[in-house]
Coordinates of C-alpha atoms (C1' of nucleotides) in Angstrom, one line a residue:
Chain A
M1 CA 0.0 0.0 0.0
D2 CA 2.9 2.3 0.6
K3 CA 4.2 1.5 -2.8
R4 CA 0.8 2.3 -4.3
R5 CA 0.9 5.7 -2.6
R6 CA 4.4 6.4 -3.8
L7 CA 3.5 5.4 -7.3
L8 CA 0.5 7.5 -7.3
A9 CA 2.5 10.5 -6.0
N10 CA 5.4 10.0 -8.5
G11 CA 4.0 9.1 -11.8
P12 CA 1.3 7.7 -14.0
P13 CA -1.5 5.8 -12.2
P14 CA -0.6 2.1 -11.6
Y15 CA -3.7 1.0 -13.4
G16 CA -2.9 1.5 -17.0
G17 CA -5.0 1.4 -20.1
R18 CA -4.5 -0.1 -23.5
F19 CA -1.1 -1.8 -24.3
E20 CA -0.3 -2.8 -27.8
R21 CA 1.0 -6.4 -27.8
T22 CA 2.8 -7.9 -30.7
H23 CA 3.1 -11.4 -29.3
T24 CA 2.2 -13.6 -26.4
A25 CA 4.8 -15.3 -24.3
G26 CA 3.7 -18.6 -25.8
E27 CA 4.1 -17.4 -29.4
I28 CA 7.7 -16.3 -28.6
L29 CA 8.6 -19.5 -27.0
D30 CA 7.0 -21.6 -29.7
R31 CA 8.6 -19.7 -32.6
F32 CA 11.8 -18.7 -30.9
P33 CA 14.3 -19.4 -33.7
E34 CA 12.3 -17.4 -36.1
L35 CA 11.7 -14.5 -33.7
E36 CA 15.2 -14.3 -32.2
G37 CA 16.5 -10.8 -32.5
S38 CA 13.2 -9.1 -33.4
S39 CA 11.5 -6.5 -31.4
V40 CA 8.4 -7.5 -29.5
R41 CA 5.9 -6.0 -27.1
I42 CA 4.4 -8.4 -24.6
A43 CA 2.4 -8.1 -21.4
G44 CA 1.7 -10.3 -18.4
R45 CA 2.1 -10.9 -14.7
L46 CA 5.5 -10.9 -13.0
R47 CA 6.0 -14.3 -11.2
S48 CA 9.5 -13.8 -10.0
I49 CA 12.2 -11.1 -9.9
R50 CA 15.9 -11.7 -9.5
R51 CA 17.7 -8.5 -8.8
Q52 CA 21.4 -8.4 -9.2
G53 CA 22.4 -4.8 -8.9
K54 CA 22.8 -3.5 -12.5
V55 CA 21.1 -6.4 -14.0
T56 CA 17.7 -7.9 -13.2
F57 CA 15.9 -11.1 -14.3
A58 CA 12.2 -11.6 -14.0
D59 CA 9.7 -14.2 -15.2
L60 CA 6.6 -12.9 -17.0
Q61 CA 3.6 -15.2 -17.0
D62 CA 1.1 -14.7 -19.9
G63 CA -1.6 -17.1 -21.0
G64 CA -0.2 -19.9 -18.7
R65 CA 3.3 -19.6 -20.3
R66 CA 6.3 -18.0 -18.8
I67 CA 9.1 -16.2 -20.5
Q68 CA 12.2 -14.6 -18.8
L69 CA 12.8 -10.8 -18.9
F70 CA 16.3 -9.6 -19.0
C71 CA 16.9 -6.1 -17.8
R72 CA 20.2 -4.2 -18.0
V73 CA 20.9 -0.7 -16.9
N74 CA 23.1 -0.3 -20.0
T75 CA 20.2 -1.1 -22.4
M76 CA 17.5 0.6 -20.5
G77 CA 19.2 3.7 -19.0
E78 CA 19.4 4.7 -15.4
A79 CA 15.9 6.2 -15.2
A80 CA 14.0 3.4 -16.8
Y81 CA 16.0 0.8 -14.9
G82 CA 15.2 2.6 -11.7
L83 CA 11.5 1.9 -12.3
L84 CA 12.1 -1.7 -11.6
D85 CA 12.6 -0.9 -7.9
D86 CA 8.9 -0.3 -7.6
L87 CA 7.8 -3.6 -9.2
D88 CA 6.6 -6.6 -7.2
I89 CA 5.8 -10.1 -7.9
G90 CA 2.3 -10.2 -9.0
D91 CA 2.3 -6.9 -10.9
I92 CA 1.0 -6.8 -14.4
V93 CA 3.4 -5.1 -16.8
G94 CA 3.9 -4.3 -20.4
V95 CA 7.3 -4.8 -21.9
A96 CA 9.1 -3.7 -25.1
G97 CA 12.3 -5.5 -26.0
Q98 CA 14.3 -7.8 -28.2
V99 CA 14.0 -11.6 -28.3
M100 CA 17.3 -13.1 -27.2
R101 CA 19.0 -15.8 -25.4
T102 CA 21.1 -15.3 -22.3
R103 CA 24.5 -16.7 -21.8
T104 CA 23.0 -19.9 -20.3
G105 CA 20.8 -20.3 -23.4
Q106 CA 17.6 -19.2 -21.6
E107 CA 15.0 -17.8 -24.0
S108 CA 14.4 -14.2 -22.9
V109 CA 13.3 -10.8 -23.9
E110 CA 15.9 -8.1 -23.3
V111 CA 13.8 -5.2 -22.0
T112 CA 14.2 -1.7 -23.5
G113 CA 11.1 -0.4 -21.8
I114 CA 8.7 -1.5 -19.1
E115 CA 5.4 -0.1 -18.0
L116 CA 3.3 -1.0 -15.0
L117 CA -0.2 -1.8 -16.1
T118 CA -1.6 -3.0 -12.9
K119 CA -0.2 -3.0 -9.4
S120 CA -0.9 -6.1 -7.3
L121 CA -1.6 -5.2 -3.7
R122 CA -1.7 -8.7 -2.3
P123 CA 1.2 -11.1 -2.3
L124 CA 0.9 -14.2 -4.3
P125 CA 1.3 -17.6 -2.5
E126 CA 4.7 -19.2 -2.0
K127 CA 6.5 -19.6 -5.2
W128 CA 7.3 -23.3 -5.4
H129 CA 4.6 -24.9 -3.3
G130 CA 1.8 -22.8 -4.7
L131 CA -1.6 -22.7 -3.1
K132 CA -2.4 -26.1 -1.6
D133 CA -5.2 -25.4 0.8
V134 CA -8.2 -26.8 -1.1
E135 CA -10.6 -24.4 0.5
L136 CA -8.6 -21.4 -0.7
R137 CA -8.1 -22.8 -4.1
Y138 CA -11.9 -22.9 -4.7
R139 CA -12.7 -19.7 -2.9
Q140 CA -9.9 -17.8 -4.6
R141 CA -9.9 -19.6 -7.9
Y142 CA -8.3 -16.5 -9.5
V143 CA -5.2 -17.1 -7.4
D144 CA -5.3 -20.9 -8.0
L145 CA -5.3 -20.2 -11.7
I146 CA -2.3 -17.9 -11.5
V147 CA 0.0 -20.1 -9.4
N148 CA -1.0 -23.7 -9.8
P149 CA 0.1 -25.2 -13.1
G150 CA -2.5 -27.5 -14.7
V151 CA -5.6 -25.9 -13.2
R152 CA -5.8 -23.6 -16.2
D153 CA -5.4 -26.6 -18.5
V154 CA -8.4 -28.3 -17.0
F155 CA -10.7 -25.4 -17.9
V156 CA -9.2 -25.0 -21.3
A157 CA -10.0 -28.7 -21.8
R158 CA -13.5 -28.1 -20.5
S159 CA -14.1 -25.4 -23.0
K160 CA -12.8 -27.7 -25.8
A161 CA -15.2 -30.4 -24.7
V162 CA -18.2 -28.2 -24.7
A163 CA -17.2 -26.8 -28.1
A164 CA -16.8 -30.3 -29.4
I165 CA -20.2 -31.4 -28.2
R166 CA -21.7 -28.4 -29.8
R167 CA -19.9 -29.0 -33.1
F168 CA -20.7 -32.8 -33.1
L169 CA -24.5 -32.1 -32.6
T170 CA -24.7 -29.1 -34.9
E171 CA -22.9 -31.0 -37.7
R172 CA -25.5 -33.7 -37.4
G173 CA -28.3 -31.3 -38.0
F174 CA -29.4 -30.7 -34.4
L175 CA -30.7 -27.2 -33.5
E176 CA -29.4 -25.6 -30.4
V177 CA -32.1 -24.1 -28.3
E178 CA -32.6 -22.4 -24.9
T179 CA -35.5 -23.2 -22.6
P180 CA -36.5 -21.7 -19.3
M181 CA -34.5 -22.1 -16.2
L182 CA -37.2 -20.5 -14.0
N183 CA -40.0 -23.1 -14.1
P184 CA -43.5 -22.9 -12.6
I185 CA -43.4 -26.8 -12.5
P186 CA -40.0 -28.4 -12.3
G187 CA -39.9 -31.6 -14.3
G188 CA -37.8 -34.1 -16.2
A189 CA -36.0 -35.7 -13.3
N190 CA -36.5 -37.0 -9.9
A191 CA -34.8 -34.3 -7.8
R192 CA -35.6 -31.7 -5.2
P193 CA -35.7 -28.2 -6.7
F194 CA -34.5 -24.8 -5.5
I195 CA -37.4 -22.4 -5.0
T196 CA -37.2 -18.7 -5.9
H197 CA -39.7 -15.9 -6.0
H198 CA -40.9 -13.6 -8.8
N199 CA -41.8 -10.3 -7.2
A200 CA -43.8 -8.7 -9.9
L201 CA -46.0 -11.8 -10.4
D202 CA -45.8 -12.5 -6.7
M203 CA -45.3 -16.2 -7.3
D204 CA -42.8 -18.9 -6.4
L205 CA -40.8 -20.4 -9.3
Y206 CA -38.5 -23.3 -9.4
M207 CA -35.0 -23.4 -10.8
R208 CA -35.1 -26.2 -13.4
I209 CA -33.9 -29.6 -12.5
A210 CA -33.9 -30.7 -16.2
P211 CA -34.9 -29.1 -19.5
E212 CA -36.5 -32.4 -20.7
L213 CA -40.2 -31.4 -20.7
Y214 CA -39.6 -28.2 -22.6
L215 CA -37.5 -29.8 -25.3
K216 CA -40.2 -32.4 -25.8
R217 CA -42.7 -29.6 -26.4
L218 CA -40.4 -28.5 -29.1
L219 CA -40.7 -31.9 -30.7
V220 CA -44.4 -31.4 -30.6
G221 CA -43.9 -28.1 -32.3
G222 CA -42.0 -29.6 -35.2
F223 CA -38.3 -29.2 -34.3
D224 CA -37.1 -32.7 -35.1
K225 CA -33.6 -32.5 -33.8
V226 CA -32.8 -30.2 -30.8
F227 CA -30.3 -29.9 -28.1
E228 CA -29.6 -27.7 -25.1
I229 CA -26.4 -27.2 -23.1
G230 CA -26.9 -25.6 -19.8
K231 CA -27.1 -25.7 -16.0
N232 CA -29.5 -27.8 -14.0
F233 CA -30.1 -27.0 -10.3
R234 CA -30.7 -29.7 -7.8
N235 CA -31.2 -29.0 -4.1
E236 CA -29.2 -32.0 -2.9
G237 CA -26.1 -33.0 -1.2
I238 CA -22.6 -32.0 -2.3
S239 CA -20.0 -34.6 -3.1
T240 CA -17.0 -35.3 -5.3
K241 CA -19.5 -36.1 -8.0
H242 CA -22.3 -33.7 -7.2
N243 CA -22.5 -29.9 -7.4
P244 CA -25.9 -28.2 -6.8
E245 CA -25.7 -26.6 -10.1
Y246 CA -24.2 -28.7 -12.9
T247 CA -24.0 -28.7 -16.6
A248 CA -25.9 -31.1 -18.8
V249 CA -26.5 -31.5 -22.5
E250 CA -29.9 -32.9 -23.5
V251 CA -30.6 -34.1 -27.0
Y252 CA -33.9 -35.1 -28.7
E253 CA -34.3 -36.7 -32.1
A254 CA -37.8 -37.3 -33.6
Y255 CA -38.4 -40.7 -35.3
A256 CA -35.4 -42.2 -33.5
D257 CA -35.3 -44.5 -30.5
A258 CA -33.1 -45.6 -27.7
R259 CA -30.8 -47.6 -30.0
D260 CA -30.2 -44.6 -32.1
M261 CA -29.4 -42.5 -29.0
M262 CA -27.0 -45.2 -27.8
R263 CA -25.1 -44.9 -31.0
L264 CA -25.1 -41.2 -30.8
T265 CA -23.9 -41.3 -27.3
E266 CA -20.8 -43.6 -27.9
E267 CA -19.9 -41.6 -31.0
L268 CA -20.2 -38.3 -29.2
F269 CA -18.0 -39.5 -26.3
A270 CA -15.4 -40.8 -28.6
Y271 CA -15.4 -37.6 -30.7
V272 CA -15.1 -35.3 -27.7
A273 CA -12.4 -37.5 -26.2
A274 CA -10.4 -37.4 -29.4
E275 CA -10.9 -33.6 -29.6
V276 CA -9.8 -33.0 -26.0
T277 CA -7.2 -35.7 -25.4
G278 CA -6.2 -36.7 -29.0
G279 CA -7.5 -40.3 -28.7
T280 CA -10.3 -42.5 -27.5
V281 CA -8.4 -44.3 -24.8
I282 CA -8.0 -42.3 -21.6
T283 CA -6.5 -42.9 -18.2
F284 CA -8.5 -42.0 -15.1
Q285 CA -6.6 -42.1 -11.8
G286 CA -4.4 -44.8 -13.1
T287 CA -7.2 -46.9 -14.8
R288 CA -7.1 -47.3 -18.5
I289 CA -10.5 -46.7 -20.0
D290 CA -11.2 -47.4 -23.7
L291 CA -14.0 -45.2 -25.0
T292 CA -13.8 -46.6 -28.5
P293 CA -17.3 -47.5 -29.9
P294 CA -19.2 -49.7 -29.9
W295 CA -19.8 -50.2 -26.2
P296 CA -21.5 -53.3 -24.9
R297 CA -25.1 -53.4 -24.1
L298 CA -26.2 -55.2 -21.0
S299 CA -29.7 -55.4 -19.6
M300 CA -30.2 -54.4 -15.9
T301 CA -31.5 -57.9 -15.2
E302 CA -28.4 -59.5 -16.8
A303 CA -26.1 -57.1 -15.0
V304 CA -27.7 -57.9 -11.6
A305 CA -27.5 -61.6 -12.4
R306 CA -23.8 -61.4 -13.5
Y307 CA -22.6 -59.4 -10.4
T308 CA -24.9 -60.7 -7.7
G309 CA -26.0 -64.1 -8.9
V310 CA -29.7 -63.1 -8.4
D311 CA -31.8 -64.0 -11.5
F312 CA -34.8 -61.6 -11.7
D313 CA -36.2 -63.6 -14.5
A314 CA -37.0 -66.2 -11.9
I315 CA -38.6 -63.7 -9.5
A316 CA -42.2 -63.0 -10.1
T317 CA -43.5 -61.1 -7.0
D318 CA -42.5 -58.0 -5.1
E319 CA -42.1 -60.1 -1.9
Q320 CA -39.6 -62.5 -3.6
A321 CA -37.7 -59.5 -4.9
R322 CA -37.4 -57.9 -1.5
A323 CA -36.3 -61.3 0.0
A324 CA -33.6 -61.5 -2.7
A325 CA -32.4 -58.0 -1.8
R326 CA -32.3 -58.8 1.9
S327 CA -30.3 -61.9 1.2
K328 CA -27.6 -59.8 -0.5
G329 CA -27.6 -57.2 2.3
V330 CA -29.5 -54.5 0.3
E331 CA -32.0 -52.6 2.4
V332 CA -35.2 -51.8 0.5
D333 CA -38.5 -50.2 1.5
K334 CA -41.3 -52.5 2.6
Q335 CA -43.5 -51.3 -0.2
A336 CA -40.7 -51.6 -2.8
T337 CA -41.9 -53.3 -6.0
R338 CA -40.0 -55.8 -8.0
G339 CA -38.7 -53.2 -10.4
K340 CA -37.7 -50.8 -7.6
V341 CA -35.8 -53.6 -6.0
L342 CA -34.0 -54.5 -9.2
A343 CA -32.9 -50.9 -9.6
E344 CA -31.7 -50.7 -6.0
M345 CA -29.7 -53.9 -6.2
F346 CA -28.2 -52.6 -9.5
E347 CA -27.2 -49.3 -8.0
E348 CA -25.7 -50.8 -4.9
L349 CA -24.1 -53.9 -6.1
V350 CA -23.4 -53.5 -9.8
E351 CA -22.5 -49.9 -10.5
P352 CA -19.1 -49.9 -8.9
H353 CA -18.0 -52.7 -11.2
L354 CA -18.8 -50.9 -14.4
I355 CA -15.5 -49.3 -15.1
Q356 CA -15.2 -49.8 -18.9
P357 CA -18.0 -48.1 -20.9
V358 CA -21.2 -50.2 -20.9
F359 CA -24.8 -49.4 -21.7
I360 CA -27.2 -50.7 -19.1
V361 CA -30.6 -51.2 -20.8
D362 CA -34.2 -52.1 -20.0
Y363 CA -35.0 -50.1 -16.8
P364 CA -38.1 -50.9 -14.7
V365 CA -41.0 -48.7 -15.5
E366 CA -41.4 -47.7 -11.8
V367 CA -38.1 -45.7 -12.0
S368 CA -38.6 -44.4 -15.5
P369 CA -41.7 -42.2 -15.5
L370 CA -40.9 -40.5 -18.9
A371 CA -39.7 -43.5 -20.9
K372 CA -41.6 -45.6 -23.4
R373 CA -42.4 -49.2 -22.4
K374 CA -40.9 -52.0 -24.2
D375 CA -43.3 -53.7 -26.6
D376 CA -42.5 -57.2 -25.4
D377 CA -42.4 -56.4 -21.7
P378 CA -44.6 -53.5 -20.3
G379 CA -42.8 -53.7 -16.9
L380 CA -39.6 -52.5 -18.6
T381 CA -38.8 -49.4 -20.5
D382 CA -36.7 -48.8 -23.5
R383 CA -34.2 -46.8 -21.5
F384 CA -30.4 -46.9 -21.2
E385 CA -27.7 -45.4 -19.1
P386 CA -24.0 -45.6 -20.0
Y387 CA -21.6 -46.3 -17.1
I388 CA -18.0 -45.4 -17.1
N389 CA -15.7 -45.7 -14.1
G390 CA -18.7 -46.7 -12.0
W391 CA -20.4 -43.4 -12.8
E392 CA -23.6 -42.9 -14.5
V393 CA -22.5 -40.4 -17.2
A394 CA -25.7 -40.2 -19.3
N395 CA -29.3 -41.3 -19.4
G396 CA -31.5 -41.8 -22.5
F397 CA -34.6 -43.5 -23.7
S398 CA -37.3 -43.9 -26.3
E399 CA -39.6 -41.1 -25.2
L400 CA -43.0 -41.9 -23.9
N401 CA -45.4 -40.1 -26.3
D402 CA -48.7 -41.7 -25.2
P403 CA -50.5 -39.0 -23.2
V404 CA -52.8 -41.5 -21.4
D405 CA -49.9 -43.6 -20.2
Q406 CA -48.0 -40.5 -19.3
R407 CA -50.8 -39.3 -17.2
E408 CA -51.0 -42.6 -15.4
R409 CA -47.2 -42.3 -14.7
F410 CA -47.6 -38.8 -13.3
L411 CA -50.4 -40.1 -11.0
R412 CA -48.1 -42.9 -9.7
Q413 CA -45.5 -40.2 -9.1
L414 CA -48.1 -38.1 -7.2
E415 CA -48.8 -41.0 -5.0
Q416 CA -45.2 -41.3 -4.2
R417 CA -45.1 -37.7 -3.5
A418 CA -48.0 -38.0 -1.1
A419 CA -46.2 -40.8 0.5
G420 CA -43.3 -38.5 1.3
D421 CA -41.0 -38.8 -1.7
E422 CA -40.0 -35.2 -2.3
E423 CA -38.2 -36.2 -5.5
A424 CA -41.2 -37.6 -7.2
H425 CA -42.5 -35.7 -10.3
M426 CA -45.2 -33.1 -10.1
M427 CA -48.2 -33.1 -12.4
D428 CA -47.6 -31.0 -15.5
E429 CA -50.9 -30.5 -17.3
D430 CA -49.5 -28.4 -20.0
F431 CA -46.9 -31.0 -20.9
L432 CA -49.8 -33.6 -21.1
R433 CA -51.7 -31.2 -23.4
A434 CA -48.7 -31.0 -25.6
L435 CA -48.5 -34.8 -25.8
E436 CA -52.2 -34.8 -26.6
V437 CA -51.5 -32.5 -29.5
G438 CA -49.1 -35.2 -30.5
M439 CA -45.4 -35.8 -30.1
P440 CA -43.6 -37.8 -32.7
P441 CA -41.8 -40.9 -31.6
A442 CA -38.4 -39.8 -30.5
G443 CA -35.2 -40.8 -28.7
G444 CA -33.8 -38.6 -26.0
L445 CA -30.5 -38.3 -24.2
G446 CA -28.9 -36.3 -21.4
I447 CA -25.2 -36.2 -20.6
G448 CA -23.5 -34.9 -17.5
V449 CA -20.9 -32.6 -18.9
D450 CA -19.0 -32.2 -15.6
R451 CA -18.5 -35.9 -15.2
L452 CA -17.4 -36.2 -18.8
V453 CA -14.9 -33.5 -18.3
M454 CA -13.7 -35.1 -15.1
L455 CA -13.0 -38.3 -17.1
L456 CA -11.2 -36.4 -19.9
T457 CA -9.0 -34.4 -17.5
D458 CA -8.3 -37.1 -15.0
S459 CA -9.9 -35.0 -12.2
P460 CA -11.1 -36.9 -9.1
S461 CA -13.5 -34.3 -7.9
I462 CA -16.3 -32.4 -9.7
R463 CA -15.0 -29.3 -8.0
D464 CA -11.8 -29.6 -10.1
V465 CA -13.8 -29.0 -13.3
I466 CA -16.1 -26.3 -12.0
L467 CA -14.4 -22.9 -11.9
F468 CA -16.4 -21.7 -8.8
P469 CA -17.8 -24.7 -7.0
H470 CA -20.4 -24.1 -4.4
M471 CA -19.0 -23.1 -0.9
R472 CA -20.5 -21.9 2.2
P473 CA -20.0 -18.1 2.4
R474 CA -17.3 -17.1 4.7
D475 CA -16.2 -13.7 6.2
L476 CA -13.3 -12.3 4.4
V477 CA -10.2 -11.4 6.5
Chain B
rG1 C1' -27.6 -35.3 8.0
rU2 C1' -23.8 -39.1 10.3
rG3 C1' -18.6 -40.6 11.1
rC4 C1' -13.3 -39.8 10.6
rC5 C1' -9.6 -36.0 9.8
rC6 C1' -7.9 -30.9 9.4
rG7 C1' -7.6 -25.2 10.8
rU8 C1' -0.4 -22.0 13.5
rG9 C1' 2.2 -14.7 10.2
rG10 C1' 0.0 -13.3 3.0
rC11 C1' 1.5 -18.6 1.3
rG12 C1' 4.0 -23.7 2.4
rC13 C1' 5.2 -26.0 6.9
rA14 C1' 7.5 -27.0 12.3
rA15 C1' 6.7 -27.0 17.5
rC16 C1' 2.0 -31.9 20.0
rG17 C1' 1.6 -29.9 28.2
rG18 C1' 6.8 -25.7 29.6
rU19 C1' 9.7 -18.6 26.3
rA20 C1' 5.6 -20.0 18.9
rG21 C1' 10.1 -21.3 15.0
rC22 C1' 11.8 -22.2 9.6
rG23 C1' 11.4 -21.2 4.3
rC24 C1' 9.1 -18.1 0.5
rA25 C1' 6.9 -13.3 0.2
rA26 C1' 7.7 -8.1 2.4
rG27 C1' 11.2 -3.7 4.1
rG28 C1' 16.7 -2.0 4.1
rG29 C1' 21.8 -3.0 2.0
rA30 C1' 25.8 -5.5 -1.5
rC31 C1' 26.0 -7.6 -6.4
rU32 C1' 26.2 -6.5 -14.7
rU33 C1' 23.9 -13.5 -17.1
rU34 C1' 20.3 -15.3 -13.0
rU35 C1' 16.6 -19.0 -13.3
rA36 C1' 14.3 -22.2 -5.8
rA37 C1' 20.2 -16.6 -7.6
rU38 C1' 23.5 -15.6 -3.4
rC39 C1' 25.1 -12.8 1.1
rC40 C1' 24.1 -9.3 5.5
rC41 C1' 20.2 -6.9 8.4
rU42 C1' 14.7 -5.8 9.8
rG43 C1' 9.5 -6.1 10.7
rG44 C1' 5.2 -9.4 10.9
rG45 C1' 1.3 -14.5 14.6
rU46 C1' -3.7 -12.8 21.6
rU47 C1' -2.1 -20.6 16.9
rG48 C1' -10.5 -20.5 13.3
rU49 C1' -14.2 -18.6 17.5
rG50 C1' -16.0 -19.3 22.6
rG51 C1' -15.8 -21.9 27.0
rG52 C1' -13.3 -25.6 30.3
rU53 C1' -9.1 -28.7 32.6
rU54 C1' -4.1 -27.2 34.4
rC55 C1' 0.8 -23.7 38.2
rG56 C1' 1.1 -23.4 32.8
rA57 C1' -2.7 -24.9 26.6
rA58 C1' -1.1 -24.1 19.6
rU59 C1' -0.9 -28.9 22.2
rC60 C1' -5.9 -32.1 26.5
rC61 C1' -11.7 -31.8 26.8
rC62 C1' -16.6 -29.5 25.1
rA63 C1' -19.4 -26.4 21.8
rC64 C1' -19.6 -23.5 17.5
rC65 C1' -17.7 -21.8 12.5
rG66 C1' -15.1 -23.3 8.0
rG67 C1' -13.0 -27.2 5.0
rG68 C1' -11.6 -32.3 3.2
rC69 C1' -12.7 -37.5 2.8
rA70 C1' -16.2 -41.5 3.3
rC71 C1' -21.3 -42.8 4.0
rA72 C1' -26.3 -41.2 3.4
rC73 C1' -29.0 -38.5 -0.2
rC74 C1' -28.7 -38.2 -5.4
rA75 C1' -29.5 -39.9 -12.5

RNA sequence: GUGCCCGUGGCGCAACGGUAGCGCAAGGGACUUUUAAUCCCUGGGUUGUGGGUUCGAAUCCCACCGGGCACACCA
């Protein structure tokens, strides 16, 4: 702060304006042989300063790259060289100089002029251990991004992944749309919503938990291939795999079904992986995962049989199903139906084994209120979820377009709601009206973008791929 | 929500019942090819908050606040 006062007293304000750059640090480093000897103007943040009397070295960080500055009183003159005394690590400067190598061969810029563009009033964290405190890394992501190498790369990769998803779908003729995040009725998922209030209308609104029901209305309206990338909000616990607001992409295609959506899913994952990592085989926390299509398809019943030895084809009643669950140590509700028990046993006993990509198909109708029933088995739906690394990374199905069946499903959900299930769906009469107008048969798909990015960037926590993860507010010191 | 662990100068760490210390960063000085530059000197902490035990607490106990991990919840 004293320095700030001195700078304000003695010269131009330490918060400059436009600075004409000719190159970035990365460009100079990448094209060094070609640029050696030429004049450049660069800008960035000082990360270290090594003063040696009449010669000073400094490292300038720009766009995640670092280049050395070499300052000599002979080249700069006494007056300009003297300005270096007021510079601190963390300051943002603009530099003019010549690209050169030092005696030791270090790529550098020999400074002829330097200009303080922004004074840093707070010291940066320790220079070779960086910022380790996870809480501070998330709360002060701006500092984390400056001092911890690799953090920046994760978010560059995230941007590439989202761009790749958008390109993949757009090139296949899907139309990107935006639907409301403030919903009078939250739908499209089993989840507890955030509630907010609209003052002018004096009504409560819900933050959306999924865009599904709006996107299906667009199918009714004649948009055959649509997608939306955006945030969903779920009022639930926080964990290494859950953030209250997270990013999903949802895709709908008229006249397609679950099989088409599975092909789309595996191709999309492979495409995005290749765009971000350069290949379709990735390593997550030491485990090799091969995303190359096609991925195997496995029915939930087969999966449970394979990993638990319990054959649901031989189980006819809810009571038998509950007994089977108990025999494997899985607690289920006393009212749980056969389908619910199957899904519970799957989640508890099978999911952790599904490391390599696999599509689990044929979900019980009880846990899939928006999916079309299978023709040959009305107790099951034509639904799939791909699993990778034990995580559910997407969800899709042949969409239920029978308004009468859909109304029945909503009524079942309302019963569950009345029984205390706060995550059960609400009735959405306007959505039913849309189905009554007529929705073409369609396949739908939702992908958790954060989890996809975690896989592609080898990040063990969802908070590593979200710039500003949710934290309890805390008083600043 | 439950369990376990963590909280010491701006940052990274030590001291684990007996005077709170080290490194980086900061301030002053020397130094014309350093890159964890080096050398000399200086300042900075009522140890997350509040209570308790004790002659004495950063250290032991309780509560609260914040965080991490696991579980629960959850597509």
